[in-house]
PDB file of C-alpha atoms in Angstrom:
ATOM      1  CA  UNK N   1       0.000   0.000   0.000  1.00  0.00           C
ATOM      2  CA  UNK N   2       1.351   3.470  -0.790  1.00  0.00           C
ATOM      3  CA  UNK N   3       2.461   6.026   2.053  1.00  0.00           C
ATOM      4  CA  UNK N   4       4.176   8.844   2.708  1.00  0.00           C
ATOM      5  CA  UNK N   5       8.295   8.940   4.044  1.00  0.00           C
ATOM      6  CA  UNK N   6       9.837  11.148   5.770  1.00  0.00           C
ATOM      7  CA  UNK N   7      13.973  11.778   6.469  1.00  0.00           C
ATOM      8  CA  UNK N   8      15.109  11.836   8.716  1.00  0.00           C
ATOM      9  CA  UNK N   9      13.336  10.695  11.927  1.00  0.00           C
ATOM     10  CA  UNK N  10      15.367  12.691  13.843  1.00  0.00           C
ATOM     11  CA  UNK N  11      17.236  15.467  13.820  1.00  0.00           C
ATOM     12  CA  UNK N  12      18.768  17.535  15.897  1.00  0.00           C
ATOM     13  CA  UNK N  13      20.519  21.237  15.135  1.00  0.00           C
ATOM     14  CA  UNK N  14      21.605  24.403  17.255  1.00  0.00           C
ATOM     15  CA  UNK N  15      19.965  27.190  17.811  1.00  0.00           C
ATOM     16  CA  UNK N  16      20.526  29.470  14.493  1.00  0.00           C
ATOM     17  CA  UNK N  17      20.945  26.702  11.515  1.00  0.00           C
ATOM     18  CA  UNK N  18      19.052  25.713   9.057  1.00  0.00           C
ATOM     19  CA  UNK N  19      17.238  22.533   8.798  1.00  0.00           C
ATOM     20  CA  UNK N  20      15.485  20.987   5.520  1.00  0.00           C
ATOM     21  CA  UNK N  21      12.916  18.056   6.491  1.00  0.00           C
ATOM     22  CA  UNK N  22      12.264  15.782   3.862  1.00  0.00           C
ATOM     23  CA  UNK N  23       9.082  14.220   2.657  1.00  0.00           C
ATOM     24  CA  UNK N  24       7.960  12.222  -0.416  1.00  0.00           C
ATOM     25  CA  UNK N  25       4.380  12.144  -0.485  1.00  0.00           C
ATOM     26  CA  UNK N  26       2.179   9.365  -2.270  1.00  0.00           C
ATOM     27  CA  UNK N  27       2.951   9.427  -6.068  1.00  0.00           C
ATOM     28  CA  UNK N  28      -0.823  10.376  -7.712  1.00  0.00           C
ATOM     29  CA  UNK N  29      -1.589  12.633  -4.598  1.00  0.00           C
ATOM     30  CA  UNK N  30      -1.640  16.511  -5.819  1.00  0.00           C
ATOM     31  CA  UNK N  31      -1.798  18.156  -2.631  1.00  0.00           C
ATOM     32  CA  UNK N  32       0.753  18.503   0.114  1.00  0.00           C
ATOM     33  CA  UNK N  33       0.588  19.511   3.616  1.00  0.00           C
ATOM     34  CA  UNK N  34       2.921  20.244   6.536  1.00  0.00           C
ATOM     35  CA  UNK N  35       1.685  20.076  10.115  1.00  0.00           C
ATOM     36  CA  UNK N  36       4.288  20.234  13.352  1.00  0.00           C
ATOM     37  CA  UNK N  37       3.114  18.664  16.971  1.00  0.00           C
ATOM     38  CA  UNK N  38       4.925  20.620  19.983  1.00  0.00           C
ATOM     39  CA  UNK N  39       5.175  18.007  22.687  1.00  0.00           C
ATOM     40  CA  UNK N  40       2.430  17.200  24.834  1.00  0.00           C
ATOM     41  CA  UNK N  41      -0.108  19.739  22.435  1.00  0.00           C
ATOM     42  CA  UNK N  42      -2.384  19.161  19.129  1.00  0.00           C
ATOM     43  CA  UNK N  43      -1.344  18.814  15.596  1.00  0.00           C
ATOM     44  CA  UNK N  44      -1.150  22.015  14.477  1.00  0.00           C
ATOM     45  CA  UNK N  45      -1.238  22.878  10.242  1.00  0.00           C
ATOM     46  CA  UNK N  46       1.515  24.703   8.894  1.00  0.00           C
ATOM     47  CA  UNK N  47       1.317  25.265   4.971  1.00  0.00           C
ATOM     48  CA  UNK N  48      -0.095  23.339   2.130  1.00  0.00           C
ATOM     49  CA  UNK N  49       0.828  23.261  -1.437  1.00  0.00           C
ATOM     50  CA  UNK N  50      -0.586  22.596  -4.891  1.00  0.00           C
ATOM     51  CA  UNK N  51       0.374  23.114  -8.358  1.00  0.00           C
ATOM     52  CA  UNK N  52       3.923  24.197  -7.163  1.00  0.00           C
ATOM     53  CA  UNK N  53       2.489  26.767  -4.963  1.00  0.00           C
ATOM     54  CA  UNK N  54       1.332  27.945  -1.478  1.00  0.00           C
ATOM     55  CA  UNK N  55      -2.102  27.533  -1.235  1.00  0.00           C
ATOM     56  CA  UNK N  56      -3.180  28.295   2.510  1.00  0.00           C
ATOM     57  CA  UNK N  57      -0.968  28.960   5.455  1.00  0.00           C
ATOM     58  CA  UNK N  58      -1.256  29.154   9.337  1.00  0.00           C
ATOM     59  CA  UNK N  59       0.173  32.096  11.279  1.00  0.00           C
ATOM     60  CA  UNK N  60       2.440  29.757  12.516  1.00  0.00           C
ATOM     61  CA  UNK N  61       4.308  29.738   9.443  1.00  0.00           C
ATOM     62  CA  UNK N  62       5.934  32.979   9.375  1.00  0.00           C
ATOM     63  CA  UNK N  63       9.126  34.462   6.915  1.00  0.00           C
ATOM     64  CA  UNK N  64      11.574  31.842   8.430  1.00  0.00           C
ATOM     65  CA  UNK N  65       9.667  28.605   6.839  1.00  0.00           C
ATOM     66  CA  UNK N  66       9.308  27.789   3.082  1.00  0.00           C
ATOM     67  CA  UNK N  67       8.714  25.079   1.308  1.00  0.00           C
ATOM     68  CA  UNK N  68       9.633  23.440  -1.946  1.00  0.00           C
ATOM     69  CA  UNK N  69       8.964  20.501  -4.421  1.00  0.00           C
ATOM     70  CA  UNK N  70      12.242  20.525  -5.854  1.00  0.00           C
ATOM     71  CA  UNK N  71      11.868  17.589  -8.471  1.00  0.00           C
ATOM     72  CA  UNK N  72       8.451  15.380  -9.002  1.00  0.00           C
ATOM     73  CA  UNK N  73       8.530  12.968  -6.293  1.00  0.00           C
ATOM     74  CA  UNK N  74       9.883  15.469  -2.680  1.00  0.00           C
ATOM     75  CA  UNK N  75       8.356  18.096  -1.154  1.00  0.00           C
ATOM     76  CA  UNK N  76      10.698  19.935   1.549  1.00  0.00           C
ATOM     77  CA  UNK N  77       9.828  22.180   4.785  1.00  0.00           C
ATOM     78  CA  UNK N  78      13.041  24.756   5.993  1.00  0.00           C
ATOM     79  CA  UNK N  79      13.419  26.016   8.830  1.00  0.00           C
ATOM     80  CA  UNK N  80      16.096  29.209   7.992  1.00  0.00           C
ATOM     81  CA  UNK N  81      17.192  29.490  11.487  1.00  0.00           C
ATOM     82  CA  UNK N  82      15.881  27.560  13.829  1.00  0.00           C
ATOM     83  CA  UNK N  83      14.682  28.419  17.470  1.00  0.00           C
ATOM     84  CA  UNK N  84      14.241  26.457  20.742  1.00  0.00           C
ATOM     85  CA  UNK N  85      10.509  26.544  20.096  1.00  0.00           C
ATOM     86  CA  UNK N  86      10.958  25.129  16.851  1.00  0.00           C
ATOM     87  CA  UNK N  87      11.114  21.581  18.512  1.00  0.00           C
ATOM     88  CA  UNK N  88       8.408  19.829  17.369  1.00  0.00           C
ATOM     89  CA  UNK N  89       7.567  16.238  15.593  1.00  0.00           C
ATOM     90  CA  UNK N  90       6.859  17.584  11.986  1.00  0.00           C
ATOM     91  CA  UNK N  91       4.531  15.472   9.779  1.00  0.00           C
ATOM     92  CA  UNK N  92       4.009  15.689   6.018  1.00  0.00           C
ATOM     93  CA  UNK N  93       0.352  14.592   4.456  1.00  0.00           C
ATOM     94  CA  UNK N  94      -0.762  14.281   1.116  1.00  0.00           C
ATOM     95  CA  UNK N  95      -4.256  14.204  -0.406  1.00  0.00           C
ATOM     96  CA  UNK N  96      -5.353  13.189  -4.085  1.00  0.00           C
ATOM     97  CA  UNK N  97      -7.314  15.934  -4.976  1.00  0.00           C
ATOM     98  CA  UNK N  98      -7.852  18.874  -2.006  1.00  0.00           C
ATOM     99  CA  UNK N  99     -11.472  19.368  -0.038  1.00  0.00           C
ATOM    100  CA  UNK N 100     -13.500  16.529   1.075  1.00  0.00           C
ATOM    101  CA  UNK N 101     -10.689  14.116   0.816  1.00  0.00           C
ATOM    102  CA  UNK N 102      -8.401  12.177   3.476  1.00  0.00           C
ATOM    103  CA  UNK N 103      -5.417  13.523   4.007  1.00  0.00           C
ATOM    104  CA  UNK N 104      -2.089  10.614   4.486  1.00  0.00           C
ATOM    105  CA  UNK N 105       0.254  11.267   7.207  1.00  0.00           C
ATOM    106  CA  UNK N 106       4.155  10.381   7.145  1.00  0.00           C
ATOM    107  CA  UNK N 107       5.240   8.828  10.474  1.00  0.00           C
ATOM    108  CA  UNK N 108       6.962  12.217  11.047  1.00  0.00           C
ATOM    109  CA  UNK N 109      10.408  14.262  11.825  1.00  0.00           C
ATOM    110  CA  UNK N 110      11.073  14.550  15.544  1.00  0.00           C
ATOM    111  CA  UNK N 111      13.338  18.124  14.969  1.00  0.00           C
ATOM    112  CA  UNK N 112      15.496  18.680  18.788  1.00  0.00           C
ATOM    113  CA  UNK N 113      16.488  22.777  18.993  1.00  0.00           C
ATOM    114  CA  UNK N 114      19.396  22.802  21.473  1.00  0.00           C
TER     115      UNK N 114
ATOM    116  CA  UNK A   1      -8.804  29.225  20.251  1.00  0.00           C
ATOM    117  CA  UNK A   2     -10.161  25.465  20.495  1.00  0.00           C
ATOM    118  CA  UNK A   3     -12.223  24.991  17.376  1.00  0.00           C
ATOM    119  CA  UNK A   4     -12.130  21.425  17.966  1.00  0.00           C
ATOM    120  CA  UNK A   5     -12.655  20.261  21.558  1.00  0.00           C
ATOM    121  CA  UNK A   6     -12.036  16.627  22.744  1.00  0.00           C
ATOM    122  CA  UNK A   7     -12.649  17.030  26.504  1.00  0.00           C
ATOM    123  CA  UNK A   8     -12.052  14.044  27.517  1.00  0.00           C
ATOM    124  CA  UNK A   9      -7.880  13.138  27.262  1.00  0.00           C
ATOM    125  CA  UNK A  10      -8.442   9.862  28.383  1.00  0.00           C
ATOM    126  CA  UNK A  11     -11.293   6.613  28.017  1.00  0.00           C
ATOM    127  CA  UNK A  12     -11.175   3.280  29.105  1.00  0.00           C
ATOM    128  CA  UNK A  13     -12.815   0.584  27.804  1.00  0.00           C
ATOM    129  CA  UNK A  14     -13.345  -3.486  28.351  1.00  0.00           C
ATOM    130  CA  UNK A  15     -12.257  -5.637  25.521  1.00  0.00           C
ATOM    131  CA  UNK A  16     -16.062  -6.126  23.432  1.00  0.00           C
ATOM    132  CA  UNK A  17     -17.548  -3.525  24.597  1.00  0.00           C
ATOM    133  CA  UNK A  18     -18.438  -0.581  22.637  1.00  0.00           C
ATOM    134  CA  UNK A  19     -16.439   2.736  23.030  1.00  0.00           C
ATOM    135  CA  UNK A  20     -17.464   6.511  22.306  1.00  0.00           C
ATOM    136  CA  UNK A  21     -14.782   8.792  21.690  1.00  0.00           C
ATOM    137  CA  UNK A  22     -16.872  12.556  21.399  1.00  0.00           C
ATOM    138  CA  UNK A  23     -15.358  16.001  19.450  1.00  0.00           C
ATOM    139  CA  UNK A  24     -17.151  19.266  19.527  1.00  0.00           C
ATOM    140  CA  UNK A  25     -16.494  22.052  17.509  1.00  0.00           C
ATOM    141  CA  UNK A  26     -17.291  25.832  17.125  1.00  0.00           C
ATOM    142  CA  UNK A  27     -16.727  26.454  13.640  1.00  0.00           C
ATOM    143  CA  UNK A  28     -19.862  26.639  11.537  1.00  0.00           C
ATOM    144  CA  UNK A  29     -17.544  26.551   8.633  1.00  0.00           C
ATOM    145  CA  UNK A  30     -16.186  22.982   9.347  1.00  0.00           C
ATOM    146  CA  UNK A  31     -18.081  20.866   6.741  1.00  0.00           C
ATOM    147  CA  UNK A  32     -16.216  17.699   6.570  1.00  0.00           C
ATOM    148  CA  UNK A  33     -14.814  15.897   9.655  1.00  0.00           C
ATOM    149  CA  UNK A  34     -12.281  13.022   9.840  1.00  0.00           C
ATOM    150  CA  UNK A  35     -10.731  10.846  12.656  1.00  0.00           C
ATOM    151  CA  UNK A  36      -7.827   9.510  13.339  1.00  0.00           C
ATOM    152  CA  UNK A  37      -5.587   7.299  15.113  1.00  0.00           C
ATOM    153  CA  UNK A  38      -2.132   7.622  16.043  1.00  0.00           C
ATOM    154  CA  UNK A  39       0.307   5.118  18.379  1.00  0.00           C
ATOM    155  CA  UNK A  40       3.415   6.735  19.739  1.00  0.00           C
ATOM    156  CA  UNK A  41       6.196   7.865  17.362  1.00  0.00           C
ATOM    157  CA  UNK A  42       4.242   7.251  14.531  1.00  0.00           C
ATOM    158  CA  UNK A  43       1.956   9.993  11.812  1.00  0.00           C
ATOM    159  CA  UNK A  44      -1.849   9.915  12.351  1.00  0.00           C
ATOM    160  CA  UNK A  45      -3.480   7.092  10.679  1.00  0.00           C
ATOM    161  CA  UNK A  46      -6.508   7.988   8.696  1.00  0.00           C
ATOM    162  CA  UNK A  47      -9.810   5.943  10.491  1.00  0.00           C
ATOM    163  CA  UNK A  48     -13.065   7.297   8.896  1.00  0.00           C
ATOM    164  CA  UNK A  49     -14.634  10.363   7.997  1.00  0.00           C
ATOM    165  CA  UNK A  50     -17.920  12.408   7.339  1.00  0.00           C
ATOM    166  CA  UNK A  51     -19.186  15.027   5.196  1.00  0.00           C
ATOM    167  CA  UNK A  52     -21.519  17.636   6.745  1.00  0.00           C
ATOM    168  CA  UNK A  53     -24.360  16.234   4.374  1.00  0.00           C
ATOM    169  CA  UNK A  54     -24.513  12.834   6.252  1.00  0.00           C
ATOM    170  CA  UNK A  55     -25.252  12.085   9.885  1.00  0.00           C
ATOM    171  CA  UNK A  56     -24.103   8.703  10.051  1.00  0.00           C
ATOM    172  CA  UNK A  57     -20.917   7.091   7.961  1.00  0.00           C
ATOM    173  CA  UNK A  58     -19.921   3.204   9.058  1.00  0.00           C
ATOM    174  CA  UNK A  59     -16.979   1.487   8.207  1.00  0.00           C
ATOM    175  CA  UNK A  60     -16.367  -1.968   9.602  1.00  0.00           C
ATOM    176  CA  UNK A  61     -16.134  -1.795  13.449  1.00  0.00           C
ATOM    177  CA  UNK A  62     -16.231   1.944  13.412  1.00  0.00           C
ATOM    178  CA  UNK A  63     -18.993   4.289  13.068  1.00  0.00           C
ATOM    179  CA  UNK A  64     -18.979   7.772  13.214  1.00  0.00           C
ATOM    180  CA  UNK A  65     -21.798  10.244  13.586  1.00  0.00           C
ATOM    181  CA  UNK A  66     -22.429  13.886  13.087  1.00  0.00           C
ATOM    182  CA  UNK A  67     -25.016  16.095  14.726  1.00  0.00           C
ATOM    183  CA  UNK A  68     -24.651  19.578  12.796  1.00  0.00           C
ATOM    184  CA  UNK A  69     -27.363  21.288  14.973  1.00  0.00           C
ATOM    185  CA  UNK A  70     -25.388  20.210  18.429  1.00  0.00           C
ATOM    186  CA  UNK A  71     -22.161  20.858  16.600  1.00  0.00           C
ATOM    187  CA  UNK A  72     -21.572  17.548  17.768  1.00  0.00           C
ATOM    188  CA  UNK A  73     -19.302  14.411  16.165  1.00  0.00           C
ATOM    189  CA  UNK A  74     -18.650  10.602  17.790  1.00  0.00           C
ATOM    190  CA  UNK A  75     -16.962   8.201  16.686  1.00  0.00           C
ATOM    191  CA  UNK A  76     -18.216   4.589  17.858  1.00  0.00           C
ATOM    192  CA  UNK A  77     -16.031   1.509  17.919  1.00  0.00           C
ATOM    193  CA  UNK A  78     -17.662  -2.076  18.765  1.00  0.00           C
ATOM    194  CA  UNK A  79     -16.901  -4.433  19.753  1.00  0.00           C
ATOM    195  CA  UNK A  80     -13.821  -2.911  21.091  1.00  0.00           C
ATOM    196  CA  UNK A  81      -9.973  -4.902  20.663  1.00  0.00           C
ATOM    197  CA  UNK A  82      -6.786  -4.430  22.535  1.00  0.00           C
ATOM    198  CA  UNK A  83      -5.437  -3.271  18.971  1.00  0.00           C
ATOM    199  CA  UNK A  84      -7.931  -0.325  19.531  1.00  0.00           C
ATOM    200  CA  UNK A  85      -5.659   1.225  22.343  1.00  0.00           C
ATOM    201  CA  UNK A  86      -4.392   4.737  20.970  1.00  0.00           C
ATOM    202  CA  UNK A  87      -4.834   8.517  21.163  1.00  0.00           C
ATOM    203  CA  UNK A  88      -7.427   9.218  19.016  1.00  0.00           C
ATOM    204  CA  UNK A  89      -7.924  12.741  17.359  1.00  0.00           C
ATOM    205  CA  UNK A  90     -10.689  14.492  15.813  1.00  0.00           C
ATOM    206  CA  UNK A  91     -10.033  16.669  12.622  1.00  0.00           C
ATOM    207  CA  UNK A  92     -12.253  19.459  10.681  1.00  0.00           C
ATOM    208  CA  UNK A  93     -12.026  20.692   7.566  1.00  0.00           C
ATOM    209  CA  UNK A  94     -13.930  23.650   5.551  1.00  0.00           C
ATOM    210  CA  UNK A  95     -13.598  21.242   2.487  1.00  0.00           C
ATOM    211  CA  UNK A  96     -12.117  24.140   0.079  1.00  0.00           C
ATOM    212  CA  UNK A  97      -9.039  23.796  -1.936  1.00  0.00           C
ATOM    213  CA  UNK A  98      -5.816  22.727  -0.075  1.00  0.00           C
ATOM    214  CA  UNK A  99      -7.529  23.204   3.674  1.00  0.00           C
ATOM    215  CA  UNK A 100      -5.204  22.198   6.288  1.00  0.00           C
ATOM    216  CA  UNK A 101      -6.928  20.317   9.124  1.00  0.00           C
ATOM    217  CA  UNK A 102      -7.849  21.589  12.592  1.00  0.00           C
ATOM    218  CA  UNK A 103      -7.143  18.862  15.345  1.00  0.00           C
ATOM    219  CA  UNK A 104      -8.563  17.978  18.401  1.00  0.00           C
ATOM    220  CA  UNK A 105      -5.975  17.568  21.199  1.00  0.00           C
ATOM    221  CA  UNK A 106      -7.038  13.670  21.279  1.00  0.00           C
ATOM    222  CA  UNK A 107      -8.209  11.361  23.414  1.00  0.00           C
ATOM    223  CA  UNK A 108      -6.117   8.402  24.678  1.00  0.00           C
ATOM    224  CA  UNK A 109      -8.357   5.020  24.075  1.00  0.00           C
ATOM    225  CA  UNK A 110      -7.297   2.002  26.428  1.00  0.00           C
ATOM    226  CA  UNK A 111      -8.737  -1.133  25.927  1.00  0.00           C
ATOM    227  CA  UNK A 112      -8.592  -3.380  29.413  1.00  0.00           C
ATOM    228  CA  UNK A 113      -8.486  -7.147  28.808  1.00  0.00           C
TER     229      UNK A 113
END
């Protein structure tokens, strides 16, 4: 059954660098999501993308997150300079086709600011 | 700002008996609603959802139904198995475009032998 990867499953980084999560997201799914979980809170939705743009984002994802689908099968969060509060387990989703559909979950980045 | 409410964080449950996890949410906008499950380090696993134009949508052991007027979604698992044991969460979605989803803060499911 198709699913959705992500690299790495951990991470960890300092305070200040950058940090590119990974994701590759089921192959006839068009729309892409990033959500982050803080420890002990909810899943909380960060951006998605379709047709090699932005379509919605949370206030959550502010100047210092972007994302990218560099080639046809990954679709990238970074993180340009990473903050303690930044530690989170990050999961990537995909969806076939947007609305009223189910979105697929990756089993998620744990990212460790120290 | 809890659009999505899952009051209780924890339910437990005898092996064959029926559970009720419950969600409420404030947003008159939601109009499609989804649960899921999710075990420790691992993404949220996709269970069963609804559209606002149904009340009731069953899938094998799990049922979930929607009261629009109460604002009001459960999702009902019987007979209940130890595989079963997990946090659940509730999800809500305005169904337009690329809509990310708004969680509840789940509810952890234990199913006693």
């Amino acid at each position: 059954e198709p699913e959705v990867t992500q690299t790495p499953s951990h991470q960890v980084t300092q305070m200040g660098q950058e940090v590119i999560l990974r994701c590759v997201p089921i192959s006839n799914h068009l729309y892409f999501y990033w959500y982050r979980q803080i420890l002990g809170q909810k899943v909380e939705f960060l951006v998605s993308f379709y047709n090699n743009e932005i379509s919605e984002k949370s206030e959550i994802f502010d100047d210092q997150f972007s994302v990218e689908r560099p080639d046809g099968s990954n679709f990238t969060l970074k993180i340009r300079s990473t903050k303690l509060e930044d530690s989170a387990m990050y999961f990537c989703a995909s969806n076939i086709a947007g609305g009223d559909y189910e979105q697929y979950f990756g089993p998620g980045t744990r990212l460790t600011v120290t | 700002d809890q659009q999505v409410k899952q009051n209780s964080p924890s339910l437990s449950v005898q092996e064959g008996r029926i559970s009720i996890l419950n969600c409420d949410y404030t947003n008159s906008m939601f109009d499609y609603f989804l649960w899921y499950k999710k075990y420790p380090a691992e993404g949220p696993t996709f269970l069963i959802s609804i559209s606002s134009i149904k009340d009731k949508n069953e899938d094998g052991r799990f049922t979930v139904f929607l009261n629009k007027s109460a604002k009001h979604l459960s999702l009902h698992i019987v007979p209940s198995q130890p595989g079963d044991s997990a946090v659940y969460f509730c999800a809500a979605s305005t169904g337009g475009g690329a809509d990310g989803l708004t969680f509840g803060k789940g509810t952890h499911l234990i199913i006693q032998p």
